[in-house]
mmCIF file of C-alpha atoms in Angstrom:
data_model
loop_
_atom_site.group_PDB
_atom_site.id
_atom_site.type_symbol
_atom_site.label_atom_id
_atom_site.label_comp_id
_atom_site.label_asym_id
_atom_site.label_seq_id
_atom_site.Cartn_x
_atom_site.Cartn_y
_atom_site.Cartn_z
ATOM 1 C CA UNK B 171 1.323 15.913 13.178
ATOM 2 C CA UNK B 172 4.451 14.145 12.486
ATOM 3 C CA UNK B 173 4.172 14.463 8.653
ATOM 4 C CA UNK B 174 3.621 17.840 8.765
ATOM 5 C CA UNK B 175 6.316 18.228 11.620
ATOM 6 C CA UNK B 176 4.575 20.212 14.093
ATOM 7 C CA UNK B 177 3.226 19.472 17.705
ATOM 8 C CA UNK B 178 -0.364 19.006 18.418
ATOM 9 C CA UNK B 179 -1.176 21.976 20.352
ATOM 10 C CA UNK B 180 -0.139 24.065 16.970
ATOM 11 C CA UNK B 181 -2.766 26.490 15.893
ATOM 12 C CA UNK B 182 -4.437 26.087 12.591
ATOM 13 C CA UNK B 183 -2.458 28.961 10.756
ATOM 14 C CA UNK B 184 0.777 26.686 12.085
ATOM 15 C CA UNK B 185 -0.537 23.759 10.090
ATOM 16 C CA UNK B 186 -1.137 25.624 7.387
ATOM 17 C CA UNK B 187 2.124 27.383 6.949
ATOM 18 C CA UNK B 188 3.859 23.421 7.528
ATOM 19 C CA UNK B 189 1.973 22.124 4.912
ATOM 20 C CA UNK B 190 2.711 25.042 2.047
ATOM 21 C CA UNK B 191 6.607 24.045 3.140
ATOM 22 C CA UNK B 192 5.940 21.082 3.184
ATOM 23 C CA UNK B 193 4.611 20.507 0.021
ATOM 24 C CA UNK B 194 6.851 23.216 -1.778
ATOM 25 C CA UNK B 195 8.834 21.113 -0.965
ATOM 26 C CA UNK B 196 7.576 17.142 -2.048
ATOM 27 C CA UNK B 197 5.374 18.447 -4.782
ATOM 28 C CA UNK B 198 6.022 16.294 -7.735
ATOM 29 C CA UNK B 199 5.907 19.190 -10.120
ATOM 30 C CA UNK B 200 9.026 20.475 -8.836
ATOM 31 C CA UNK B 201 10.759 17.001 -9.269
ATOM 32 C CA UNK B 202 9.147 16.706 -12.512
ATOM 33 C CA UNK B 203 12.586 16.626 -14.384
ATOM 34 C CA UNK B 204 14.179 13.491 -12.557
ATOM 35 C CA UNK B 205 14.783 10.615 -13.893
ATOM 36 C CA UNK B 206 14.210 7.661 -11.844
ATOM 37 C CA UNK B 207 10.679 6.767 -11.804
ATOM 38 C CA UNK B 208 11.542 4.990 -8.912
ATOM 39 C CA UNK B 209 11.605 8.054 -6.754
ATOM 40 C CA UNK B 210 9.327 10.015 -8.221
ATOM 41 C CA UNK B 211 6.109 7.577 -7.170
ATOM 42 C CA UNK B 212 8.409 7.603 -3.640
ATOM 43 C CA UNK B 213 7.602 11.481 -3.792
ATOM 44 C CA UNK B 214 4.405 11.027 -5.208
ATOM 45 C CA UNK B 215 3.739 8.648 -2.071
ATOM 46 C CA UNK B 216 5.328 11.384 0.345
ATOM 47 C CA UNK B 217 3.370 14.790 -0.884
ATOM 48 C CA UNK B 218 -0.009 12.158 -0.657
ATOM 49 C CA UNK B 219 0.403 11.771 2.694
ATOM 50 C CA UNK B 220 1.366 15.572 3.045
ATOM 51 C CA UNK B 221 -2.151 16.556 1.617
ATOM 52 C CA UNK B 222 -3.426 13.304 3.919
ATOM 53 C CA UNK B 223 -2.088 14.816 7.428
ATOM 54 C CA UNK B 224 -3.210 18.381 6.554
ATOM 55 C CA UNK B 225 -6.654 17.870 5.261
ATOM 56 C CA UNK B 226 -7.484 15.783 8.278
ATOM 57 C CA UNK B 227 -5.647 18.576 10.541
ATOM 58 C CA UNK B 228 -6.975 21.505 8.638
ATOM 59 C CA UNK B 229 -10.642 20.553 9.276
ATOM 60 C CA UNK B 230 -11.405 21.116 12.789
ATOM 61 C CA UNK B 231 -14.143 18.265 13.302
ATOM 62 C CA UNK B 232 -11.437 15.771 11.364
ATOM 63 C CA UNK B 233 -8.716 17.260 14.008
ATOM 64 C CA UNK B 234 -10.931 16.576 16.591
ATOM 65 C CA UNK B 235 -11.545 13.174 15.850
ATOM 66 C CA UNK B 236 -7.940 12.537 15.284
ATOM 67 C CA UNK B 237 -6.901 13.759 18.146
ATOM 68 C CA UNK B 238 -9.805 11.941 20.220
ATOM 69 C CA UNK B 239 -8.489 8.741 18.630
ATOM 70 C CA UNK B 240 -4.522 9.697 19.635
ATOM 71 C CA UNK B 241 -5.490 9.557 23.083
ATOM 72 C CA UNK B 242 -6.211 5.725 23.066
ATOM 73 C CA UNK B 243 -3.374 3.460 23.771
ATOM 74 C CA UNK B 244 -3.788 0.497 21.006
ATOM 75 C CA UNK B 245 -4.528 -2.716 21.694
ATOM 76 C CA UNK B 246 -2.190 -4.092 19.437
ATOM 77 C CA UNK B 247 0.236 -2.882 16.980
ATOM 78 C CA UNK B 248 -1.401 -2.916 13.594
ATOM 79 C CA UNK B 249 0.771 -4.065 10.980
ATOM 80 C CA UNK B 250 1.683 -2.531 7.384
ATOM 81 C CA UNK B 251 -0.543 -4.910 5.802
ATOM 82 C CA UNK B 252 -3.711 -3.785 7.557
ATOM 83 C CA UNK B 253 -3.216 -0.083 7.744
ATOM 84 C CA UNK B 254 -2.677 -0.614 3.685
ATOM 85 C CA UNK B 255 -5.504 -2.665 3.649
ATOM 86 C CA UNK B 256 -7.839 0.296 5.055
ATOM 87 C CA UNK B 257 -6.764 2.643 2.878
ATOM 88 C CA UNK B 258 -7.992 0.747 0.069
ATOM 89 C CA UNK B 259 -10.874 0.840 1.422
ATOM 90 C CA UNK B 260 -10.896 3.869 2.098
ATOM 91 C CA UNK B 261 -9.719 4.792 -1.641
ATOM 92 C CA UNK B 262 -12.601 2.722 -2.940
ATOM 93 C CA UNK B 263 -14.765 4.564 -1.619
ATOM 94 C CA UNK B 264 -13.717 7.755 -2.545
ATOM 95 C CA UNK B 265 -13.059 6.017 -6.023
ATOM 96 C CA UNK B 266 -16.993 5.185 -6.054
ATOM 97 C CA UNK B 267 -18.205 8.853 -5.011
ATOM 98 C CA UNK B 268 -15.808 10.069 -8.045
ATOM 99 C CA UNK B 269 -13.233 11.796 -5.508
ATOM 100 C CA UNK B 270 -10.221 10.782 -7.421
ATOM 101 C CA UNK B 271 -7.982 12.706 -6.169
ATOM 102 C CA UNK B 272 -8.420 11.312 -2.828
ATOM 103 C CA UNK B 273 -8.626 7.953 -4.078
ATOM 104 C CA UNK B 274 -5.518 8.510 -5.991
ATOM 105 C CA UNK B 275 -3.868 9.516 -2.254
ATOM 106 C CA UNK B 276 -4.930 6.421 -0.600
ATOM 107 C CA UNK B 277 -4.409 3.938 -2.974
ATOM 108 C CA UNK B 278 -0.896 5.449 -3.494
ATOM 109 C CA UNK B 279 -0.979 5.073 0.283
ATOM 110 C CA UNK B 280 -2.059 1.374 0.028
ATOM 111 C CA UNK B 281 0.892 0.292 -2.350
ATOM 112 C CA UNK B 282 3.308 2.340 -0.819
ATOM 113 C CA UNK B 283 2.440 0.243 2.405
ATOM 114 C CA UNK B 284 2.126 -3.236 1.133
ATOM 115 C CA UNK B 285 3.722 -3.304 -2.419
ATOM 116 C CA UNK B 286 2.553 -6.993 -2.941
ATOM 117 C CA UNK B 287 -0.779 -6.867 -3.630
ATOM 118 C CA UNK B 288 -1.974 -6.207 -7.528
ATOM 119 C CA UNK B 289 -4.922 -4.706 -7.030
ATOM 120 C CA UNK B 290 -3.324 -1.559 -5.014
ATOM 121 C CA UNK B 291 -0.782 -0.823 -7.801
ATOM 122 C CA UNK B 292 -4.286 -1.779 -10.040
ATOM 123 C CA UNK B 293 -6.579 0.914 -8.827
ATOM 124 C CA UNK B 294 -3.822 3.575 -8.110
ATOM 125 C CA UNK B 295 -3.337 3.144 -11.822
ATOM 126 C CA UNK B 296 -7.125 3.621 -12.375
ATOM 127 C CA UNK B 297 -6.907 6.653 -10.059
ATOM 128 C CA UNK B 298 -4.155 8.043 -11.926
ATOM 129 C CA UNK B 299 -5.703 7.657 -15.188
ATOM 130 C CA UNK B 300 -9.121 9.616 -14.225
ATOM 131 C CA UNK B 301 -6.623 12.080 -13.313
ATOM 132 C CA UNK B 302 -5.523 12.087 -16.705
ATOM 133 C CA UNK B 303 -2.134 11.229 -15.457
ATOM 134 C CA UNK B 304 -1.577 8.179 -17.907
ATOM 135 C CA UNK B 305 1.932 7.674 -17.935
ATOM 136 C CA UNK B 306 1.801 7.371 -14.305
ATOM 137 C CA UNK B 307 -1.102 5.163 -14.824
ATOM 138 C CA UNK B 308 0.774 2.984 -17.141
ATOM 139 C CA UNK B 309 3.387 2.166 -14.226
ATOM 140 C CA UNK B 310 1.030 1.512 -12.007
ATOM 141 C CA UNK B 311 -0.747 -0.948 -13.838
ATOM 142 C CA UNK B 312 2.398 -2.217 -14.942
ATOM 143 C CA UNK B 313 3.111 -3.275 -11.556
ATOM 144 C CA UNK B 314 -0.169 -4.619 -10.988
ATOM 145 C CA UNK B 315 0.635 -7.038 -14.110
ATOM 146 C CA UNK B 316 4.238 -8.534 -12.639
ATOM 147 C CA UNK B 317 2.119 -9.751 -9.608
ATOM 148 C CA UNK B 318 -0.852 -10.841 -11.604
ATOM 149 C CA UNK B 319 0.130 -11.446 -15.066
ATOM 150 C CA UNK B 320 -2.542 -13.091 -16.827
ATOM 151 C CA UNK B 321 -5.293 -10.551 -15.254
ATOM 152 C CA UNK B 322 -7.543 -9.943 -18.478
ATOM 153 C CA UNK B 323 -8.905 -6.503 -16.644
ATOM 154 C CA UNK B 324 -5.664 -5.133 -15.834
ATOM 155 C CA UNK B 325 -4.594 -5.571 -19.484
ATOM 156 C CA UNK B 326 -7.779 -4.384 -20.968
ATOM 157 C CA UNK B 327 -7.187 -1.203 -18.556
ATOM 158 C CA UNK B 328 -3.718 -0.681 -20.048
ATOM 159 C CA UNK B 329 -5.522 -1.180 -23.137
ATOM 160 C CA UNK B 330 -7.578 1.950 -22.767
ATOM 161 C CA UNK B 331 -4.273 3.834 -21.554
ATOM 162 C CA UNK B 332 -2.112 2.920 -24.116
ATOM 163 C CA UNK B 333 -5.111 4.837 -26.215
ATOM 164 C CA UNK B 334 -5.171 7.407 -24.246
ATOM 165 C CA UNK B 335 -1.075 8.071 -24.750
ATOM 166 C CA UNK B 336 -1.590 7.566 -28.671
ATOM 167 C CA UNK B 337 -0.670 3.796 -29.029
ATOM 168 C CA UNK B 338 -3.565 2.479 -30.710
ATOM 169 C CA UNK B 339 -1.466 -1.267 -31.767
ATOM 170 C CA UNK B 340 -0.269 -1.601 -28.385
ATOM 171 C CA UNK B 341 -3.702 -1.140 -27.007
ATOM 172 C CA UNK B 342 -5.401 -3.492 -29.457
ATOM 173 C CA UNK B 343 -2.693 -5.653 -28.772
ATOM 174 C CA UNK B 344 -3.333 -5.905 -24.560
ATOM 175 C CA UNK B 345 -7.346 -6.151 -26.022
ATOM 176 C CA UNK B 346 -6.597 -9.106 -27.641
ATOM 177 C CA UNK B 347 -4.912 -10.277 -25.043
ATOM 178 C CA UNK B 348 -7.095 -10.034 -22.831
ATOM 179 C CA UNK B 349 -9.857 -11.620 -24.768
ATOM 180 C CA UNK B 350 -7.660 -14.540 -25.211
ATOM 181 C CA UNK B 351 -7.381 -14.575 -21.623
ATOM 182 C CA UNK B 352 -11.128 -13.994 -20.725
ATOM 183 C CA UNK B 353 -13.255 -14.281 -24.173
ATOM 184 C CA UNK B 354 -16.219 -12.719 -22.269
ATOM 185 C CA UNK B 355 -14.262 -9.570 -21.354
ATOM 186 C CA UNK B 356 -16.118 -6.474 -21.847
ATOM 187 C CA UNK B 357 -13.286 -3.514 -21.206
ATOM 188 C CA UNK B 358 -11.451 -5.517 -23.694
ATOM 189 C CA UNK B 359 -14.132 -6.341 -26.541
ATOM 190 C CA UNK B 360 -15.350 -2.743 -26.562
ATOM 191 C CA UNK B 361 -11.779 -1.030 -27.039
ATOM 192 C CA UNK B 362 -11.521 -3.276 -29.912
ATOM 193 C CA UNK B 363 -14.401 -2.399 -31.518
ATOM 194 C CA UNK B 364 -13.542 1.237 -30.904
ATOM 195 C CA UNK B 365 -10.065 0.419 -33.030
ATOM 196 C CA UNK B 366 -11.533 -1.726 -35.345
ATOM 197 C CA UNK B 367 -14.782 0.856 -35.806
#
């Protein structure tokens, strides 16, 4: 409710009419033409959990359930790390039923929360490029690689990206690399052969 600024006695056409400001507002088309990458995965990050709150609010057994959990007083107070750690779970999921939009939202979710972990940044990138967003993928992965930097999958990945943007000697470059790394790997071995031919 707090996302999508309204109170939770709001009717449904009330939630709808936040979220269409609300993400008029955050959507990262209309920031498309800034230049700090920096803030545009910040907005990116925001209009997720826009689409988040109102998908969960918009469906009236989700709402339900939301609201049935609101009432509970926690326990304890869960930290970053393990709400982050959830939605990856989550994402992966949604990742494995081929929902990558939604996977896309929670891994975005997951790094946003806890920025420390590779594989987050690592799968949002994979997310991102089944969206066929591949610069954004690129970044992602990117990050991934400064806390992991000899991951052979994570550079064979970038491998396959770097194709997909029209870099074929920077992706048989991270292929190589990442055979050197892990002689076995497949990712990497087969986007070689696919340069080579």
């Amino acid at each position: 409710y707090g996302v999508l600024g309204v109170k939770d006695w709001v009717s449904p056409d009330d939630i709808k009419k936040a979220y269409y400001k609300a993400a008029k507002e955050f959507h990262p088309d209309r920031h498309f033409r800034l230049k700090s990458d920096a803030v545009k995965e910040k907005l990116n990050t925001i209009f997720s959990y826009i689409t988040a709150a109102y998908a969960t609010l918009s469906d009236p057994q989700r709402r339900k359930e939301y609201d049935r959990l609101l009432s509970f007083k926690p326990a304890a107070v869960v930290s970053n790390q393990e709400v982050a750690k959830s939605k990856f779970e989550e994402g992966r999921r949604e990742f494995r039923k081929e929902n990558y939009s939604g996977a896309f939202q929670l891994f975005g979710q997951a790094a946003y929360l806890d920025n420390t972990i590779a594989d987050y940044h690592y799968y949002y990138g994979l997310a991102l490029a089944k969206l066929q967003r591949f610069k954004e993928a690129e970044r992602a992965i990117n990050r991934a690689l400064t806390h992991t930097p000899f991951n052979a999958d994570y550079i064979a990945e970038l491998g396959y990206i770097y194709l997909q943007l029209s870099f074929p000697h920077r992706a048989k470059s991270n292929f190589e690399k990442a055979i050197k790394i892990d002689p076995l790997n497949k990712r990497a071995i087969e986007g070689l052969k696919n340069i080579l031919g």
